[in-house]
Amino acid sequence: QVQLVESGGGLVQAGGSLRLSCAASGRTFSNYAMGWFRQAPGKERDFVATISRSGNYTYHSDSVKGRFTISRDNAKNTVYLQMNSLKPEDTAVYFCAARSRIVSVTPDEYTYWGQGTQVTVSS
């Protein structure tokens, strides 16, 4: 399997920035499209961003477009989520996920998930 470990979450004031990292195990990281999702208490897991296996294609949800940027470094087996201009409504547990080759906005289409990292944005 693919092991995913997120890091970089924390408490930040509105307007601030955080960079989340997701470190993947194994030697086949480049075979997987990656995604970031987030989940607030009592709510479903929502799509944030996805990136193709090469990193040439990215797609961000309308709610984060222009503020968040997904990227990856296949040499380091790591995917990132740069979060700028954070808002209180961005508060959630952020999850990194992997699926074979093809990008997706649907959580059910991802096979592997990290444990999540908490992002809390105060007003």
Tab-separated table of N, CA and C in Angstrom:
chain	number	residue	atom	x	y	z
A	1	GLN	N	0.817	-1.173	0.000
A	1	GLN	CA	0.000	0.000	0.000
A	1	GLN	C	0.870	1.250	0.000
A	2	VAL	N	0.193	2.376	-0.139
A	2	VAL	CA	0.844	3.670	-0.061
A	2	VAL	C	0.564	4.250	1.313
A	3	GLN	N	1.611	4.637	1.991
A	3	GLN	CA	1.489	5.261	3.301
A	3	GLN	C	1.631	6.768	3.150
A	4	LEU	N	0.663	7.507	3.668
A	4	LEU	CA	0.643	8.954	3.555
A	4	LEU	C	0.618	9.578	4.937
A	5	VAL	N	1.472	10.561	5.150
A	5	VAL	CA	1.553	11.242	6.430
A	5	VAL	C	1.548	12.743	6.201
A	6	GLU	N	0.509	13.407	6.706
A	6	GLU	CA	0.404	14.853	6.573
A	6	GLU	C	1.108	15.549	7.728
A	7	SER	N	1.539	16.766	7.461
A	7	SER	CA	2.107	17.609	8.495
A	7	SER	C	1.932	19.064	8.084
A	8	GLY	N	2.146	19.959	9.020
A	8	GLY	CA	2.127	21.381	8.726
A	8	GLY	C	0.900	22.122	9.189
A	9	GLY	N	-0.081	21.412	9.726
A	9	GLY	CA	-1.266	22.078	10.223
A	9	GLY	C	-0.985	22.835	11.504
A	10	GLY	N	-1.958	23.623	11.913
A	10	GLY	CA	-1.806	24.391	13.129
A	10	GLY	C	-2.852	25.468	13.243
A	11	LEU	N	-2.603	26.378	14.150
A	11	LEU	CA	-3.493	27.499	14.407
A	11	LEU	C	-2.915	28.748	13.772
A	12	VAL	N	-3.747	29.442	13.016
A	12	VAL	CA	-3.302	30.648	12.328
A	12	VAL	C	-4.436	31.664	12.327
A	13	GLN	N	-4.088	32.920	12.332
A	13	GLN	CA	-5.093	33.973	12.247
A	13	GLN	C	-5.579	34.140	10.822
A	14	ALA	N	-6.799	34.627	10.686
A	14	ALA	CA	-7.337	34.912	9.364
A	14	ALA	C	-6.383	35.810	8.589
A	15	GLY	N	-6.208	35.470	7.321
A	15	GLY	CA	-5.278	36.195	6.474
A	15	GLY	C	-3.884	35.616	6.459
A	16	GLY	N	-3.618	34.692	7.348
A	16	GLY	CA	-2.308	34.079	7.425
A	16	GLY	C	-2.132	32.950	6.441
A	17	SER	N	-0.988	32.294	6.550
A	17	SER	CA	-0.623	31.236	5.616
A	17	SER	C	-0.103	30.016	6.349
A	18	LEU	N	-0.307	28.875	5.726
A	18	LEU	CA	0.270	27.616	6.162
A	18	LEU	C	0.646	26.810	4.939
A	19	ARG	N	1.630	25.958	5.081
A	19	ARG	CA	1.944	25.007	4.036
A	19	ARG	C	1.853	23.603	4.601
A	20	LEU	N	0.945	22.822	4.051
A	20	LEU	CA	0.807	21.436	4.437
A	20	LEU	C	1.691	20.565	3.561
A	21	SER	N	2.233	19.532	4.156
A	21	SER	CA	3.027	18.563	3.428
A	21	SER	C	2.427	17.187	3.611
A	22	CYS	N	2.572	16.371	2.609
A	22	CYS	CA	2.133	14.985	2.662
A	22	CYS	C	3.260	14.132	2.139
A	23	ALA	N	3.859	13.370	3.025
A	23	ALA	CA	4.963	12.500	2.662
A	23	ALA	C	4.438	11.103	2.368
A	24	ALA	N	4.817	10.565	1.231
A	24	ALA	CA	4.352	9.255	0.793
A	24	ALA	C	5.485	8.245	0.840
A	25	SER	N	5.143	7.057	1.240
A	25	SER	CA	6.114	5.975	1.256
A	25	SER	C	6.183	5.308	-0.107
A	26	GLY	N	7.174	4.462	-0.282
A	26	GLY	CA	7.281	3.676	-1.487
A	26	GLY	C	8.060	4.357	-2.593
A	27	ARG	N	8.205	3.630	-3.671
A	27	ARG	CA	8.985	4.109	-4.811
A	27	ARG	C	8.133	4.368	-6.047
A	28	THR	N	6.817	4.322	-5.898
A	28	THR	CA	5.911	4.505	-7.017
A	28	THR	C	5.021	5.727	-6.853
A	29	PHE	N	5.489	6.713	-6.124
A	29	PHE	CA	4.718	7.914	-5.866
A	29	PHE	C	4.259	8.580	-7.158
A	30	SER	N	5.112	8.585	-8.163
A	30	SER	CA	4.782	9.250	-9.416
A	30	SER	C	3.679	8.546	-10.193
A	31	ASN	N	3.289	7.354	-9.795
A	31	ASN	CA	2.194	6.642	-10.443
A	31	ASN	C	0.823	7.107	-9.970
A	32	TYR	N	0.793	7.947	-8.957
A	32	TYR	CA	-0.460	8.319	-8.317
A	32	TYR	C	-0.789	9.782	-8.499
A	33	ALA	N	-2.018	10.028	-8.908
A	33	ALA	CA	-2.568	11.355	-8.750
A	33	ALA	C	-2.849	11.585	-7.269
A	34	MET	N	-2.698	12.807	-6.831
A	34	MET	CA	-2.847	13.126	-5.426
A	34	MET	C	-3.937	14.165	-5.231
A	35	GLY	N	-4.520	14.142	-4.065
A	35	GLY	CA	-5.547	15.108	-3.748
A	35	GLY	C	-5.460	15.571	-2.311
A	36	TRP	N	-5.992	16.749	-2.085
A	36	TRP	CA	-6.218	17.259	-0.741
A	36	TRP	C	-7.714	17.421	-0.528
A	37	PHE	N	-8.177	16.968	0.613
A	37	PHE	CA	-9.563	17.100	1.019
A	37	PHE	C	-9.600	17.652	2.429
A	38	ARG	N	-10.738	18.160	2.815
A	38	ARG	CA	-10.877	18.659	4.175
A	38	ARG	C	-12.239	18.295	4.725
A	39	GLN	N	-12.297	18.174	6.029
A	39	GLN	CA	-13.521	17.771	6.688
A	39	GLN	C	-13.672	18.522	8.004
A	40	ALA	N	-14.757	19.253	8.106
A	40	ALA	CA	-15.106	19.932	9.345
A	40	ALA	C	-15.992	19.011	10.182
A	41	PRO	N	-16.051	19.219	11.491
A	41	PRO	CA	-16.867	18.345	12.339
A	41	PRO	C	-18.317	18.273	11.878
A	42	GLY	N	-18.839	17.057	11.776
A	42	GLY	CA	-20.212	16.852	11.381
A	42	GLY	C	-20.495	17.025	9.909
A	43	LYS	N	-19.473	17.236	9.109
A	43	LYS	CA	-19.655	17.447	7.682
A	43	LYS	C	-18.927	16.385	6.874
A	44	GLU	N	-19.312	16.268	5.615
A	44	GLU	CA	-18.661	15.330	4.721
A	44	GLU	C	-17.299	15.856	4.306
A	45	ARG	N	-16.493	14.952	3.838
A	45	ARG	CA	-15.179	15.311	3.349
A	45	ARG	C	-15.299	16.014	2.002
A	46	ASP	N	-14.735	17.199	1.902
A	46	ASP	CA	-14.864	18.029	0.713
A	46	ASP	C	-13.553	18.113	-0.056
A	47	PHE	N	-13.691	18.200	-1.359
A	47	PHE	CA	-12.544	18.337	-2.231
A	47	PHE	C	-11.895	19.706	-2.083
A	48	VAL	N	-10.577	19.726	-2.111
A	48	VAL	CA	-9.822	20.967	-2.065
A	48	VAL	C	-9.006	21.163	-3.335
A	49	ALA	N	-8.177	20.184	-3.655
A	49	ALA	CA	-7.299	20.307	-4.815
A	49	ALA	C	-6.789	18.941	-5.222
A	50	THR	N	-6.401	18.821	-6.475
A	50	THR	CA	-5.810	17.588	-6.962
A	50	THR	C	-4.700	17.914	-7.945
A	51	ILE	N	-3.803	16.978	-8.115
A	51	ILE	CA	-2.658	17.165	-8.990
A	51	ILE	C	-2.350	15.853	-9.692
A	52	SER	N	-2.008	15.950	-10.969
A	52	SER	CA	-1.708	14.768	-11.744
A	52	SER	C	-0.394	14.146	-11.313
A	53	ARG	N	-0.145	12.959	-11.803
A	53	ARG	CA	1.041	12.220	-11.384
A	53	ARG	C	2.347	12.942	-11.703
A	54	SER	N	2.378	13.671	-12.803
A	54	SER	CA	3.571	14.419	-13.179
A	54	SER	C	3.616	15.814	-12.570
A	55	GLY	N	2.479	16.287	-12.101
A	55	GLY	CA	2.375	17.643	-11.608
A	55	GLY	C	2.019	18.662	-12.664
A	56	ASN	N	1.861	18.223	-13.903
A	56	ASN	CA	1.579	19.148	-14.991
A	56	ASN	C	0.161	19.697	-14.963
A	57	TYR	N	-0.738	18.991	-14.336
A	57	TYR	CA	-2.128	19.413	-14.254
A	57	TYR	C	-2.533	19.544	-12.796
A	58	THR	N	-3.184	20.649	-12.488
A	58	THR	CA	-3.759	20.852	-11.163
A	58	THR	C	-5.171	21.389	-11.300
A	59	TYR	N	-5.950	21.132	-10.284
A	59	TYR	CA	-7.312	21.632	-10.240
A	59	TYR	C	-7.651	21.942	-8.794
A	60	HIS	N	-8.223	23.113	-8.583
A	60	HIS	CA	-8.578	23.560	-7.247
A	60	HIS	C	-10.067	23.875	-7.168
A	61	SER	N	-10.650	23.607	-6.032
A	61	SER	CA	-12.049	23.935	-5.842
A	61	SER	C	-12.248	25.446	-5.903
A	62	ASP	N	-13.457	25.846	-6.263
A	62	ASP	CA	-13.741	27.275	-6.364
A	62	ASP	C	-13.526	27.999	-5.039
A	63	SER	N	-13.760	27.313	-3.949
A	63	SER	CA	-13.653	27.947	-2.647
A	63	SER	C	-12.218	28.298	-2.262
A	64	VAL	N	-11.247	27.643	-2.885
A	64	VAL	CA	-9.853	27.898	-2.533
A	64	VAL	C	-9.030	28.443	-3.683
A	65	LYS	N	-9.582	28.442	-4.875
A	65	LYS	CA	-8.843	28.896	-6.046
A	65	LYS	C	-8.348	30.322	-5.854
A	66	GLY	N	-7.084	30.535	-6.159
A	66	GLY	CA	-6.474	31.831	-5.966
A	66	GLY	C	-5.851	32.016	-4.599
A	67	ARG	N	-6.170	31.130	-3.671
A	67	ARG	CA	-5.603	31.194	-2.327
A	67	ARG	C	-4.722	29.988	-2.003
A	68	PHE	N	-5.148	28.825	-2.456
A	68	PHE	CA	-4.409	27.593	-2.186
A	68	PHE	C	-3.735	27.124	-3.464
A	69	THR	N	-2.600	26.477	-3.317
A	69	THR	CA	-1.885	25.918	-4.452
A	69	THR	C	-1.356	24.543	-4.103
A	70	ILE	N	-1.746	23.560	-4.892
A	70	ILE	CA	-1.221	22.219	-4.724
A	70	ILE	C	0.015	22.051	-5.599
A	71	SER	N	0.985	21.339	-5.102
A	71	SER	CA	2.188	21.050	-5.864
A	71	SER	C	2.759	19.718	-5.396
A	72	ARG	N	3.706	19.200	-6.152
A	72	ARG	CA	4.336	17.949	-5.733
A	72	ARG	C	5.792	17.928	-6.150
A	73	ASP	N	6.551	17.159	-5.417
A	73	ASP	CA	7.951	16.935	-5.719
A	73	ASP	C	8.138	15.425	-5.710
A	74	ASN	N	8.110	14.836	-6.886
A	74	ASN	CA	8.174	13.384	-6.971
A	74	ASN	C	9.515	12.830	-6.486
A	75	ALA	N	10.571	13.615	-6.624
A	75	ALA	CA	11.867	13.179	-6.139
A	75	ALA	C	11.877	13.038	-4.620
A	76	LYS	N	11.021	13.797	-3.950
A	76	LYS	CA	10.914	13.740	-2.498
A	76	LYS	C	9.691	12.968	-2.020
A	77	ASN	N	8.926	12.419	-2.947
A	77	ASN	CA	7.701	11.692	-2.604
A	77	ASN	C	6.782	12.528	-1.715
A	78	THR	N	6.618	13.774	-2.093
A	78	THR	CA	5.870	14.701	-1.250
A	78	THR	C	4.932	15.559	-2.086
A	79	VAL	N	3.734	15.762	-1.572
A	79	VAL	CA	2.790	16.700	-2.152
A	79	VAL	C	2.534	17.799	-1.129
A	80	TYR	N	2.316	19.010	-1.615
A	80	TYR	CA	2.159	20.160	-0.753
A	80	TYR	C	0.833	20.858	-1.016
A	81	LEU	N	0.385	21.556	-0.018
A	81	LEU	CA	-0.737	22.465	-0.176
A	81	LEU	C	-0.356	23.785	0.475
A	82	GLN	N	-0.031	24.767	-0.349
A	82	GLN	CA	0.249	26.102	0.149
A	82	GLN	C	-1.069	26.832	0.329
A	83	MET	N	-1.329	27.291	1.524
A	83	MET	CA	-2.585	27.942	1.853
A	83	MET	C	-2.306	29.377	2.273
A	84	ASN	N	-2.789	30.308	1.485
A	84	ASN	CA	-2.636	31.724	1.769
A	84	ASN	C	-4.004	32.356	1.990
A	85	SER	N	-4.002	33.530	2.569
A	85	SER	CA	-5.242	34.273	2.812
A	85	SER	C	-6.288	33.405	3.479
A	86	LEU	N	-5.884	32.717	4.509
A	86	LEU	CA	-6.774	31.774	5.176
A	86	LEU	C	-7.955	32.474	5.826
A	87	LYS	N	-9.079	31.788	5.793
A	87	LYS	CA	-10.327	32.278	6.352
A	87	LYS	C	-10.809	31.324	7.437
A	88	PRO	N	-11.611	31.806	8.376
A	88	PRO	CA	-12.139	30.906	9.400
A	88	PRO	C	-12.874	29.701	8.828
A	89	GLU	N	-13.540	29.866	7.700
A	89	GLU	CA	-14.251	28.761	7.091
A	89	GLU	C	-13.332	27.699	6.496
A	90	ASP	N	-12.035	27.967	6.466
A	90	ASP	CA	-11.070	26.960	6.054
A	90	ASP	C	-10.738	25.986	7.174
A	91	THR	N	-11.210	26.259	8.365
A	91	THR	CA	-10.936	25.395	9.508
A	91	THR	C	-11.483	23.999	9.258
A	92	ALA	N	-10.624	23.014	9.360
A	92	ALA	CA	-11.002	21.631	9.102
A	92	ALA	C	-9.796	20.740	9.337
A	93	VAL	N	-10.050	19.450	9.327
A	93	VAL	CA	-8.972	18.485	9.228
A	93	VAL	C	-8.674	18.286	7.751
A	94	TYR	N	-7.431	18.431	7.378
A	94	TYR	CA	-7.022	18.309	5.991
A	94	TYR	C	-6.369	16.957	5.764
A	95	PHE	N	-6.831	16.278	4.731
A	95	PHE	CA	-6.366	14.939	4.413
A	95	PHE	C	-5.678	14.914	3.060
A	96	CYS	N	-4.604	14.205	2.996
A	96	CYS	CA	-3.933	13.891	1.751
A	96	CYS	C	-4.421	12.527	1.275
A	97	ALA	N	-4.600	12.376	-0.037
A	97	ALA	CA	-5.091	11.128	-0.585
A	97	ALA	C	-4.411	10.820	-1.907
A	98	ALA	N	-4.401	9.537	-2.253
A	98	ALA	CA	-3.762	9.085	-3.476
A	98	ALA	C	-4.670	8.131	-4.232
A	99	ARG	N	-4.651	8.241	-5.548
A	99	ARG	CA	-5.321	7.289	-6.412
A	99	ARG	C	-4.459	7.042	-7.626
A	100	SER	N	-4.681	5.921	-8.267
A	100	SER	CA	-3.821	5.524	-9.372
A	100	SER	C	-4.042	6.409	-10.587
A	101	ARG	N	-3.072	7.232	-10.896
A	101	ARG	CA	-2.848	7.908	-12.167
A	101	ARG	C	-3.756	9.074	-12.511
A	102	ILE	N	-5.046	8.924	-12.292
A	102	ILE	CA	-6.001	9.906	-12.798
A	102	ILE	C	-6.509	10.808	-11.679
A	103	VAL	N	-6.538	12.113	-11.955
A	103	VAL	CA	-7.027	13.059	-10.966
A	103	VAL	C	-8.522	12.881	-10.762
A	104	SER	N	-8.999	13.270	-9.597
A	104	SER	CA	-10.401	13.150	-9.269
A	104	SER	C	-10.748	14.153	-8.184
A	105	VAL	N	-12.000	14.582	-8.186
A	105	VAL	CA	-12.513	15.452	-7.136
A	105	VAL	C	-13.381	14.687	-6.151
A	106	THR	N	-13.507	13.388	-6.348
A	106	THR	CA	-14.422	12.568	-5.562
A	106	THR	C	-13.670	11.767	-4.515
A	107	PRO	N	-13.979	11.962	-3.242
A	107	PRO	CA	-13.248	11.226	-2.204
A	107	PRO	C	-13.301	9.712	-2.359
A	108	ASP	N	-14.453	9.184	-2.781
A	108	ASP	CA	-14.612	7.738	-2.887
A	108	ASP	C	-13.707	7.119	-3.944
A	109	GLU	N	-13.174	7.920	-4.831
A	109	GLU	CA	-12.306	7.400	-5.870
A	109	GLU	C	-10.845	7.326	-5.452
A	110	TYR	N	-10.540	7.772	-4.260
A	110	TYR	CA	-9.178	7.702	-3.743
A	110	TYR	C	-9.020	6.481	-2.854
A	111	THR	N	-7.916	5.806	-3.030
A	111	THR	CA	-7.679	4.545	-2.348
A	111	THR	C	-6.948	4.712	-1.022
A	112	TYR	N	-5.980	5.607	-0.996
A	112	TYR	CA	-5.120	5.757	0.162
A	112	TYR	C	-5.293	7.131	0.782
A	113	TRP	N	-5.280	7.144	2.096
A	113	TRP	CA	-5.506	8.369	2.851
A	113	TRP	C	-4.522	8.504	3.989
A	114	GLY	N	-4.125	9.733	4.239
A	114	GLY	CA	-3.363	10.019	5.430
A	114	GLY	C	-4.276	10.160	6.629
A	115	GLN	N	-3.685	10.409	7.765
A	115	GLN	CA	-4.442	10.504	9.013
A	115	GLN	C	-5.082	11.866	9.219
A	116	GLY	N	-4.672	12.844	8.458
A	116	GLY	CA	-5.205	14.182	8.566
A	116	GLY	C	-4.376	15.074	9.466
A	117	THR	N	-4.439	16.364	9.194
A	117	THR	CA	-3.789	17.360	10.030
A	117	THR	C	-4.755	18.517	10.240
A	118	GLN	N	-4.852	18.972	11.468
A	118	GLN	CA	-5.824	19.997	11.824
A	118	GLN	C	-5.335	21.378	11.413
A	119	VAL	N	-6.205	22.110	10.743
A	119	VAL	CA	-5.971	23.514	10.427
A	119	VAL	C	-7.081	24.315	11.082
A	120	THR	N	-6.705	25.247	11.926
A	120	THR	CA	-7.667	26.096	12.607
A	120	THR	C	-7.334	27.549	12.310
A	121	VAL	N	-8.312	28.265	11.787
A	121	VAL	CA	-8.132	29.664	11.421
A	121	VAL	C	-9.014	30.506	12.318
A	122	SER	N	-8.415	31.375	13.078
A	122	SER	CA	-9.149	32.235	13.990
A	122	SER	C	-9.403	33.590	13.354
A	123	SER	N	-10.492	34.212	13.746
A	123	SER	CA	-10.844	35.516	13.219
A	123	SER	C	-10.198	36.628	14.021
